[in-house]
Amino acid sequence: MKKIETKHDEVTGSLLIVSKALIDSLLEGQNKILNLLENAPASNHVGDYINEAEAQKILGRKATWFWSMRTKGLLAFAKVGNKVFYTKKDIEKLLENNKSNPSL
């Protein structure tokens, strides 16, 4: 018999039932990604992704600003464990969307 794990969602109060095999598979994938990210060169990026610390330097903003942008859906992100990453393209898009057009 397959072992089934349950997780209670504190936000919605709903109950999600998933197989232990699925949870184990997701955790294994997450651990592989974390391992790659943690062992990546100290360049603060992986492919087209940059970590939040690098994004903070680029935009001169603090972690709470990025959190606010993420929760409002204004800045796409990827999160692995407790690490947050943004694509360079999404940072550029944010800049373009907030560019002002001064009257001449």
mmCIF file of N, CA and C in Angstrom:
data_model
loop_
_atom_site.group_PDB
_atom_site.id
_atom_site.type_symbol
_atom_site.label_atom_id
_atom_site.label_comp_id
_atom_site.label_asym_id
_atom_site.label_seq_id
_atom_site.Cartn_x
_atom_site.Cartn_y
_atom_site.Cartn_z
ATOM 1 N N MET A 1 0.837 -1.185 0.000
ATOM 2 C CA MET A 1 0.000 0.000 0.000
ATOM 3 C C MET A 1 0.880 1.247 0.000
ATOM 4 N N LYS A 2 0.540 2.213 -0.864
ATOM 5 C CA LYS A 2 1.289 3.462 -0.952
ATOM 6 C C LYS A 2 1.035 4.311 0.278
ATOM 7 N N LYS A 3 2.104 4.954 0.735
ATOM 8 C CA LYS A 3 1.959 5.869 1.863
ATOM 9 C C LYS A 3 1.525 7.223 1.321
ATOM 10 N N ILE A 4 0.504 7.784 1.910
ATOM 11 C CA ILE A 4 -0.032 9.078 1.501
ATOM 12 C C ILE A 4 0.261 10.093 2.600
ATOM 13 N N GLU A 5 0.784 11.247 2.200
ATOM 14 C CA GLU A 5 1.016 12.323 3.154
ATOM 15 C C GLU A 5 -0.011 13.411 2.913
ATOM 16 N N THR A 6 -0.348 14.100 3.963
ATOM 17 C CA THR A 6 -1.285 15.216 3.837
ATOM 18 C C THR A 6 -0.599 16.492 4.280
ATOM 19 N N LYS A 7 -1.060 17.578 3.724
ATOM 20 C CA LYS A 7 -0.531 18.887 4.111
ATOM 21 C C LYS A 7 -1.713 19.826 4.237
ATOM 22 N N HIS A 8 -1.770 20.512 5.345
ATOM 23 C CA HIS A 8 -2.841 21.478 5.574
ATOM 24 C C HIS A 8 -2.366 22.847 5.135
ATOM 25 N N ASP A 9 -3.121 23.488 4.272
ATOM 26 C CA ASP A 9 -2.777 24.831 3.793
ATOM 27 C C ASP A 9 -3.317 25.849 4.782
ATOM 28 N N GLU A 10 -2.410 26.522 5.476
ATOM 29 C CA GLU A 10 -2.786 27.480 6.509
ATOM 30 C C GLU A 10 -3.532 28.679 5.929
ATOM 31 N N VAL A 11 -3.238 29.019 4.668
ATOM 32 C CA VAL A 11 -3.828 30.222 4.083
ATOM 33 C C VAL A 11 -5.294 29.998 3.729
ATOM 34 N N THR A 12 -5.575 28.907 3.000
ATOM 35 C CA THR A 12 -6.942 28.689 2.538
ATOM 36 C C THR A 12 -7.718 27.729 3.418
ATOM 37 N N GLY A 13 -7.014 27.020 4.298
ATOM 38 C CA GLY A 13 -7.680 26.046 5.136
ATOM 39 C C GLY A 13 -7.986 24.761 4.396
ATOM 40 N N SER A 14 -7.469 24.608 3.169
ATOM 41 C CA SER A 14 -7.737 23.402 2.391
ATOM 42 C C SER A 14 -6.739 22.313 2.751
ATOM 43 N N LEU A 15 -7.082 21.083 2.432
ATOM 44 C CA LEU A 15 -6.240 19.936 2.706
ATOM 45 C C LEU A 15 -5.824 19.323 1.378
ATOM 46 N N LEU A 16 -4.525 19.159 1.190
ATOM 47 C CA LEU A 16 -3.995 18.618 -0.051
ATOM 48 C C LEU A 16 -3.417 17.240 0.241
ATOM 49 N N ILE A 17 -3.817 16.259 -0.534
ATOM 50 C CA ILE A 17 -3.317 14.906 -0.347
ATOM 51 C C ILE A 17 -2.440 14.554 -1.541
ATOM 52 N N VAL A 18 -1.183 14.206 -1.243
ATOM 53 C CA VAL A 18 -0.240 13.839 -2.298
ATOM 54 C C VAL A 18 0.519 12.595 -1.864
ATOM 55 N N SER A 19 1.000 11.856 -2.849
ATOM 56 C CA SER A 19 1.728 10.627 -2.524
ATOM 57 C C SER A 19 3.120 10.960 -2.007
ATOM 58 N N LYS A 20 3.634 10.087 -1.163
ATOM 59 C CA LYS A 20 4.979 10.267 -0.632
ATOM 60 C C LYS A 20 5.987 10.231 -1.775
ATOM 61 N N ALA A 21 5.745 9.428 -2.795
ATOM 62 C CA ALA A 21 6.656 9.348 -3.937
ATOM 63 C C ALA A 21 6.770 10.699 -4.637
ATOM 64 N N LEU A 22 5.659 11.401 -4.780
ATOM 65 C CA LEU A 22 5.676 12.724 -5.419
ATOM 66 C C LEU A 22 6.456 13.720 -4.563
ATOM 67 N N ILE A 23 6.197 13.714 -3.276
ATOM 68 C CA ILE A 23 6.925 14.626 -2.379
ATOM 69 C C ILE A 23 8.415 14.330 -2.424
ATOM 70 N N ASP A 24 8.783 13.049 -2.366
ATOM 71 C CA ASP A 24 10.197 12.673 -2.422
ATOM 72 C C ASP A 24 10.838 13.106 -3.730
ATOM 73 N N SER A 25 10.107 12.951 -4.827
ATOM 74 C CA SER A 25 10.621 13.350 -6.139
ATOM 75 C C SER A 25 10.833 14.860 -6.200
ATOM 76 N N LEU A 26 9.883 15.628 -5.705
ATOM 77 C CA LEU A 26 10.004 17.086 -5.697
ATOM 78 C C LEU A 26 11.165 17.534 -4.813
ATOM 79 N N LEU A 27 11.304 16.924 -3.653
ATOM 80 C CA LEU A 27 12.404 17.275 -2.754
ATOM 81 C C LEU A 27 13.758 16.925 -3.370
ATOM 82 N N GLU A 28 13.823 15.799 -4.055
ATOM 83 C CA GLU A 28 15.076 15.407 -4.715
ATOM 84 C C GLU A 28 15.444 16.423 -5.798
ATOM 85 N N GLY A 29 14.457 16.832 -6.593
ATOM 86 C CA GLY A 29 14.704 17.836 -7.632
ATOM 87 C C GLY A 29 15.122 19.166 -7.032
ATOM 88 N N GLN A 30 14.451 19.563 -5.957
ATOM 89 C CA GLN A 30 14.788 20.826 -5.296
ATOM 90 C C GLN A 30 16.208 20.771 -4.737
ATOM 91 N N ASN A 31 16.577 19.650 -4.145
ATOM 92 C CA ASN A 31 17.932 19.516 -3.599
ATOM 93 C C ASN A 31 18.988 19.558 -4.693
ATOM 94 N N LYS A 32 18.701 18.981 -5.850
ATOM 95 C CA LYS A 32 19.639 19.043 -6.978
ATOM 96 C C LYS A 32 19.831 20.484 -7.437
ATOM 97 N N ILE A 33 18.730 21.215 -7.540
ATOM 98 C CA ILE A 33 18.801 22.612 -7.974
ATOM 99 C C ILE A 33 19.566 23.442 -6.952
ATOM 100 N N LEU A 34 19.254 23.258 -5.668
ATOM 101 C CA LEU A 34 19.973 23.991 -4.621
ATOM 102 C C LEU A 34 21.459 23.691 -4.663
ATOM 103 N N ASN A 35 21.808 22.430 -4.870
ATOM 104 C CA ASN A 35 23.213 22.044 -4.942
ATOM 105 C C ASN A 35 23.909 22.740 -6.109
ATOM 106 N N LEU A 36 23.250 22.782 -7.265
ATOM 107 C CA LEU A 36 23.820 23.478 -8.419
ATOM 108 C C LEU A 36 24.002 24.965 -8.138
ATOM 109 N N LEU A 37 22.993 25.568 -7.523
ATOM 110 C CA LEU A 37 23.059 26.993 -7.239
ATOM 111 C C LEU A 37 24.121 27.316 -6.198
ATOM 112 N N GLU A 38 24.219 26.497 -5.171
ATOM 113 C CA GLU A 38 25.194 26.748 -4.113
ATOM 114 C C GLU A 38 26.620 26.510 -4.583
ATOM 115 N N ASN A 39 26.802 25.630 -5.555
ATOM 116 C CA ASN A 39 28.139 25.325 -6.050
ATOM 117 C C ASN A 39 28.481 26.076 -7.329
ATOM 118 N N ALA A 40 27.590 26.975 -7.731
ATOM 119 C CA ALA A 40 27.839 27.772 -8.928
ATOM 120 C C ALA A 40 28.967 28.763 -8.635
ATOM 121 N N PRO A 41 29.661 29.198 -9.655
ATOM 122 C CA PRO A 41 30.706 30.205 -9.447
ATOM 123 C C PRO A 41 30.148 31.423 -8.714
ATOM 124 N N ALA A 42 31.001 32.154 -8.073
ATOM 125 C CA ALA A 42 30.576 33.294 -7.251
ATOM 126 C C ALA A 42 30.122 34.480 -8.085
ATOM 127 N N SER A 43 29.632 34.245 -9.279
ATOM 128 C CA SER A 43 29.211 35.328 -10.153
ATOM 129 C C SER A 43 27.804 35.808 -9.849
ATOM 130 N N ASN A 44 27.139 35.205 -8.882
ATOM 131 C CA ASN A 44 25.788 35.587 -8.467
ATOM 132 C C ASN A 44 24.733 35.357 -9.539
ATOM 133 N N HIS A 45 25.036 34.516 -10.509
ATOM 134 C CA HIS A 45 24.007 34.191 -11.485
ATOM 135 C C HIS A 45 24.173 32.769 -11.995
ATOM 136 N N VAL A 46 23.065 32.231 -12.491
ATOM 137 C CA VAL A 46 23.046 30.921 -13.126
ATOM 138 C C VAL A 46 22.320 31.117 -14.444
ATOM 139 N N GLY A 47 23.036 30.986 -15.543
ATOM 140 C CA GLY A 47 22.430 31.223 -16.848
ATOM 141 C C GLY A 47 21.932 32.655 -16.922
ATOM 142 N N ASP A 48 20.652 32.814 -17.247
ATOM 143 C CA ASP A 48 20.054 34.148 -17.332
ATOM 144 C C ASP A 48 19.500 34.632 -15.993
ATOM 145 N N TYR A 49 19.652 33.832 -14.947
ATOM 146 C CA TYR A 49 19.116 34.196 -13.638
ATOM 147 C C TYR A 49 20.174 34.867 -12.773
ATOM 148 N N ILE A 50 19.729 35.858 -12.014
ATOM 149 C CA ILE A 50 20.600 36.493 -11.023
ATOM 150 C C ILE A 50 19.928 36.340 -9.662
ATOM 151 N N ASN A 51 20.722 36.276 -8.621
ATOM 152 C CA ASN A 51 20.127 36.147 -7.299
ATOM 153 C C ASN A 51 19.612 37.508 -6.828
ATOM 154 N N GLU A 52 18.872 37.482 -5.730
ATOM 155 C CA GLU A 52 18.252 38.723 -5.271
ATOM 156 C C GLU A 52 19.288 39.752 -4.823
ATOM 157 N N ALA A 53 20.382 39.292 -4.240
ATOM 158 C CA ALA A 53 21.422 40.239 -3.809
ATOM 159 C C ALA A 53 21.964 41.023 -4.997
ATOM 160 N N GLU A 54 22.187 40.353 -6.111
ATOM 161 C CA GLU A 54 22.671 41.033 -7.318
ATOM 162 C C GLU A 54 21.609 41.989 -7.856
ATOM 163 N N ALA A 55 20.337 41.546 -7.850
ATOM 164 C CA ALA A 55 19.250 42.415 -8.308
ATOM 165 C C ALA A 55 19.141 43.658 -7.420
ATOM 166 N N GLN A 56 19.367 43.480 -6.111
ATOM 167 C CA GLN A 56 19.328 44.628 -5.192
ATOM 168 C C GLN A 56 20.418 45.632 -5.547
ATOM 169 N N LYS A 57 21.602 45.139 -5.884
ATOM 170 C CA LYS A 57 22.697 46.032 -6.269
ATOM 171 C C LYS A 57 22.367 46.779 -7.558
ATOM 172 N N ILE A 58 21.811 46.061 -8.524
ATOM 173 C CA ILE A 58 21.501 46.655 -9.832
ATOM 174 C C ILE A 58 20.476 47.781 -9.689
ATOM 175 N N LEU A 59 19.407 47.516 -8.925
ATOM 176 C CA LEU A 59 18.314 48.482 -8.826
ATOM 177 C C LEU A 59 18.422 49.399 -7.610
ATOM 178 N N GLY A 60 19.345 49.113 -6.718
ATOM 179 C CA GLY A 60 19.484 49.949 -5.534
ATOM 180 C C GLY A 60 18.285 49.862 -4.603
ATOM 181 N N ARG A 61 17.675 48.696 -4.537
ATOM 182 C CA ARG A 61 16.498 48.489 -3.690
ATOM 183 C C ARG A 61 16.799 47.423 -2.643
ATOM 184 N N LYS A 62 15.975 47.381 -1.599
ATOM 185 C CA LYS A 62 16.164 46.422 -0.514
ATOM 186 C C LYS A 62 15.220 45.235 -0.671
ATOM 187 N N ALA A 63 15.439 44.219 0.146
ATOM 188 C CA ALA A 63 14.683 42.964 0.063
ATOM 189 C C ALA A 63 13.180 43.179 0.186
ATOM 190 N N THR A 64 12.730 44.104 1.040
ATOM 191 C CA THR A 64 11.292 44.309 1.210
ATOM 192 C C THR A 64 10.644 44.863 -0.054
ATOM 193 N N TRP A 65 11.371 45.679 -0.807
ATOM 194 C CA TRP A 65 10.833 46.190 -2.070
ATOM 195 C C TRP A 65 10.629 45.045 -3.054
ATOM 196 N N PHE A 66 11.618 44.152 -3.141
ATOM 197 C CA PHE A 66 11.488 43.006 -4.046
ATOM 198 C C PHE A 66 10.335 42.108 -3.600
ATOM 199 N N TRP A 67 10.204 41.886 -2.296
ATOM 200 C CA TRP A 67 9.107 41.076 -1.784
ATOM 201 C C TRP A 67 7.772 41.690 -2.193
ATOM 202 N N SER A 68 7.655 43.013 -2.035
ATOM 203 C CA SER A 68 6.432 43.708 -2.401
ATOM 204 C C SER A 68 6.128 43.554 -3.898
ATOM 205 N N MET A 69 7.137 43.703 -4.729
ATOM 206 C CA MET A 69 6.949 43.564 -6.177
ATOM 207 C C MET A 69 6.515 42.144 -6.538
ATOM 208 N N ARG A 70 7.091 41.150 -5.858
ATOM 209 C CA ARG A 70 6.713 39.749 -6.119
ATOM 210 C C ARG A 70 5.276 39.483 -5.702
ATOM 211 N N THR A 71 4.910 39.928 -4.491
ATOM 212 C CA THR A 71 3.566 39.640 -3.984
ATOM 213 C C THR A 71 2.482 40.371 -4.770
ATOM 214 N N LYS A 72 2.825 41.497 -5.368
ATOM 215 C CA LYS A 72 1.870 42.227 -6.212
ATOM 216 C C LYS A 72 1.818 41.669 -7.626
ATOM 217 N N GLY A 73 2.710 40.731 -7.937
ATOM 218 C CA GLY A 73 2.740 40.148 -9.273
ATOM 219 C C GLY A 73 3.401 41.037 -10.303
ATOM 220 N N LEU A 74 4.200 42.002 -9.846
ATOM 221 C CA LEU A 74 4.839 42.940 -10.764
ATOM 222 C C LEU A 74 6.237 42.504 -11.203
ATOM 223 N N LEU A 75 6.780 41.497 -10.554
ATOM 224 C CA LEU A 75 8.110 41.023 -10.901
ATOM 225 C C LEU A 75 8.131 39.503 -10.812
ATOM 226 N N ALA A 76 8.362 38.861 -11.956
ATOM 227 C CA ALA A 76 8.419 37.403 -11.986
ATOM 228 C C ALA A 76 9.676 36.933 -11.267
ATOM 229 N N PHE A 77 9.605 35.750 -10.678
ATOM 230 C CA PHE A 77 10.743 35.226 -9.927
ATOM 231 C C PHE A 77 10.700 33.711 -9.884
ATOM 232 N N ALA A 78 11.824 33.139 -9.528
ATOM 233 C CA ALA A 78 11.919 31.704 -9.261
ATOM 234 C C ALA A 78 12.461 31.571 -7.851
ATOM 235 N N LYS A 79 11.896 30.643 -7.100
ATOM 236 C CA LYS A 79 12.349 30.462 -5.727
ATOM 237 C C LYS A 79 12.693 28.994 -5.524
ATOM 238 N N VAL A 80 13.894 28.766 -5.038
ATOM 239 C CA VAL A 80 14.347 27.415 -4.731
ATOM 240 C C VAL A 80 14.784 27.436 -3.280
ATOM 241 N N GLY A 81 14.051 26.710 -2.451
ATOM 242 C CA GLY A 81 14.328 26.777 -1.022
ATOM 243 C C GLY A 81 14.031 28.178 -0.548
ATOM 244 N N ASN A 82 14.998 28.823 0.083
ATOM 245 C CA ASN A 82 14.788 30.190 0.544
ATOM 246 C C ASN A 82 15.520 31.207 -0.326
ATOM 247 N N LYS A 83 16.001 30.776 -1.490
ATOM 248 C CA LYS A 83 16.720 31.670 -2.398
ATOM 249 C C LYS A 83 15.804 32.118 -3.534
ATOM 250 N N VAL A 84 15.856 33.415 -3.834
ATOM 251 C CA VAL A 84 15.005 33.994 -4.875
ATOM 252 C C VAL A 84 15.885 34.441 -6.030
ATOM 253 N N PHE A 85 15.415 34.158 -7.249
ATOM 254 C CA PHE A 85 16.153 34.508 -8.460
ATOM 255 C C PHE A 85 15.231 35.220 -9.435
ATOM 256 N N TYR A 86 15.826 36.095 -10.232
ATOM 257 C CA TYR A 86 15.106 36.844 -11.265
ATOM 258 C C TYR A 86 15.876 36.683 -12.571
ATOM 259 N N THR A 87 15.158 36.756 -13.688
ATOM 260 C CA THR A 87 15.881 36.749 -14.958
ATOM 261 C C THR A 87 16.315 38.177 -15.262
ATOM 262 N N LYS A 88 17.420 38.281 -15.965
ATOM 263 C CA LYS A 88 17.907 39.596 -16.381
ATOM 264 C C LYS A 88 16.856 40.284 -17.245
ATOM 265 N N LYS A 89 16.168 39.480 -18.057
ATOM 266 C CA LYS A 89 15.131 40.018 -18.945
ATOM 267 C C LYS A 89 13.983 40.636 -18.144
ATOM 268 N N ASP A 90 13.588 39.992 -17.040
ATOM 269 C CA ASP A 90 12.503 40.537 -16.214
ATOM 270 C C ASP A 90 12.921 41.829 -15.514
ATOM 271 N N ILE A 91 14.187 41.922 -15.113
ATOM 272 C CA ILE A 91 14.689 43.162 -14.507
ATOM 273 C C ILE A 91 14.669 44.279 -15.561
ATOM 274 N N GLU A 92 15.121 43.961 -16.786
ATOM 275 C CA GLU A 92 15.102 44.950 -17.869
ATOM 276 C C GLU A 92 13.674 45.380 -18.197
ATOM 277 N N LYS A 93 12.748 44.405 -18.211
ATOM 278 C CA LYS A 93 11.344 44.691 -18.496
ATOM 279 C C LYS A 93 10.766 45.632 -17.436
ATOM 280 N N LEU A 94 11.116 45.398 -16.177
ATOM 281 C CA LEU A 94 10.668 46.269 -15.095
ATOM 282 C C LEU A 94 11.170 47.693 -15.315
ATOM 283 N N LEU A 95 12.421 47.825 -15.703
ATOM 284 C CA LEU A 95 12.985 49.148 -15.981
ATOM 285 C C LEU A 95 12.272 49.821 -17.146
ATOM 286 N N GLU A 96 12.034 49.070 -18.215
ATOM 287 C CA GLU A 96 11.349 49.623 -19.386
ATOM 288 C C GLU A 96 9.929 50.072 -19.039
ATOM 289 N N ASN A 97 9.225 49.260 -18.243
ATOM 290 C CA ASN A 97 7.845 49.588 -17.871
ATOM 291 C C ASN A 97 7.757 50.817 -16.976
ATOM 292 N N ASN A 98 8.863 51.166 -16.328
ATOM 293 C CA ASN A 98 8.850 52.311 -15.419
ATOM 294 C C ASN A 98 9.645 53.489 -15.968
ATOM 295 N N LYS A 99 9.951 53.439 -17.253
ATOM 296 C CA LYS A 99 10.688 54.536 -17.886
ATOM 297 C C LYS A 99 9.740 55.710 -18.069
ATOM 298 N N SER A 100 10.227 56.897 -17.760
ATOM 299 C CA SER A 100 9.396 58.091 -17.943
ATOM 300 C C SER A 100 9.682 58.701 -19.302
ATOM 301 N N ASN A 101 8.701 59.366 -19.839
ATOM 302 C CA ASN A 101 8.827 60.072 -21.117
ATOM 303 C C ASN A 101 8.661 61.556 -20.842
ATOM 304 N N PRO A 102 9.756 62.262 -20.618
ATOM 305 C CA PRO A 102 9.634 63.696 -20.313
ATOM 306 C C PRO A 102 9.100 64.462 -21.531
ATOM 307 N N SER A 103 8.321 65.451 -21.234
ATOM 308 C CA SER A 103 7.784 66.309 -22.313
ATOM 309 C C SER A 103 8.906 67.206 -22.827
ATOM 310 N N LEU A 104 8.985 67.313 -24.129
ATOM 311 C CA LEU A 104 10.015 68.154 -24.737
ATOM 312 C C LEU A 104 9.463 69.502 -25.089
#
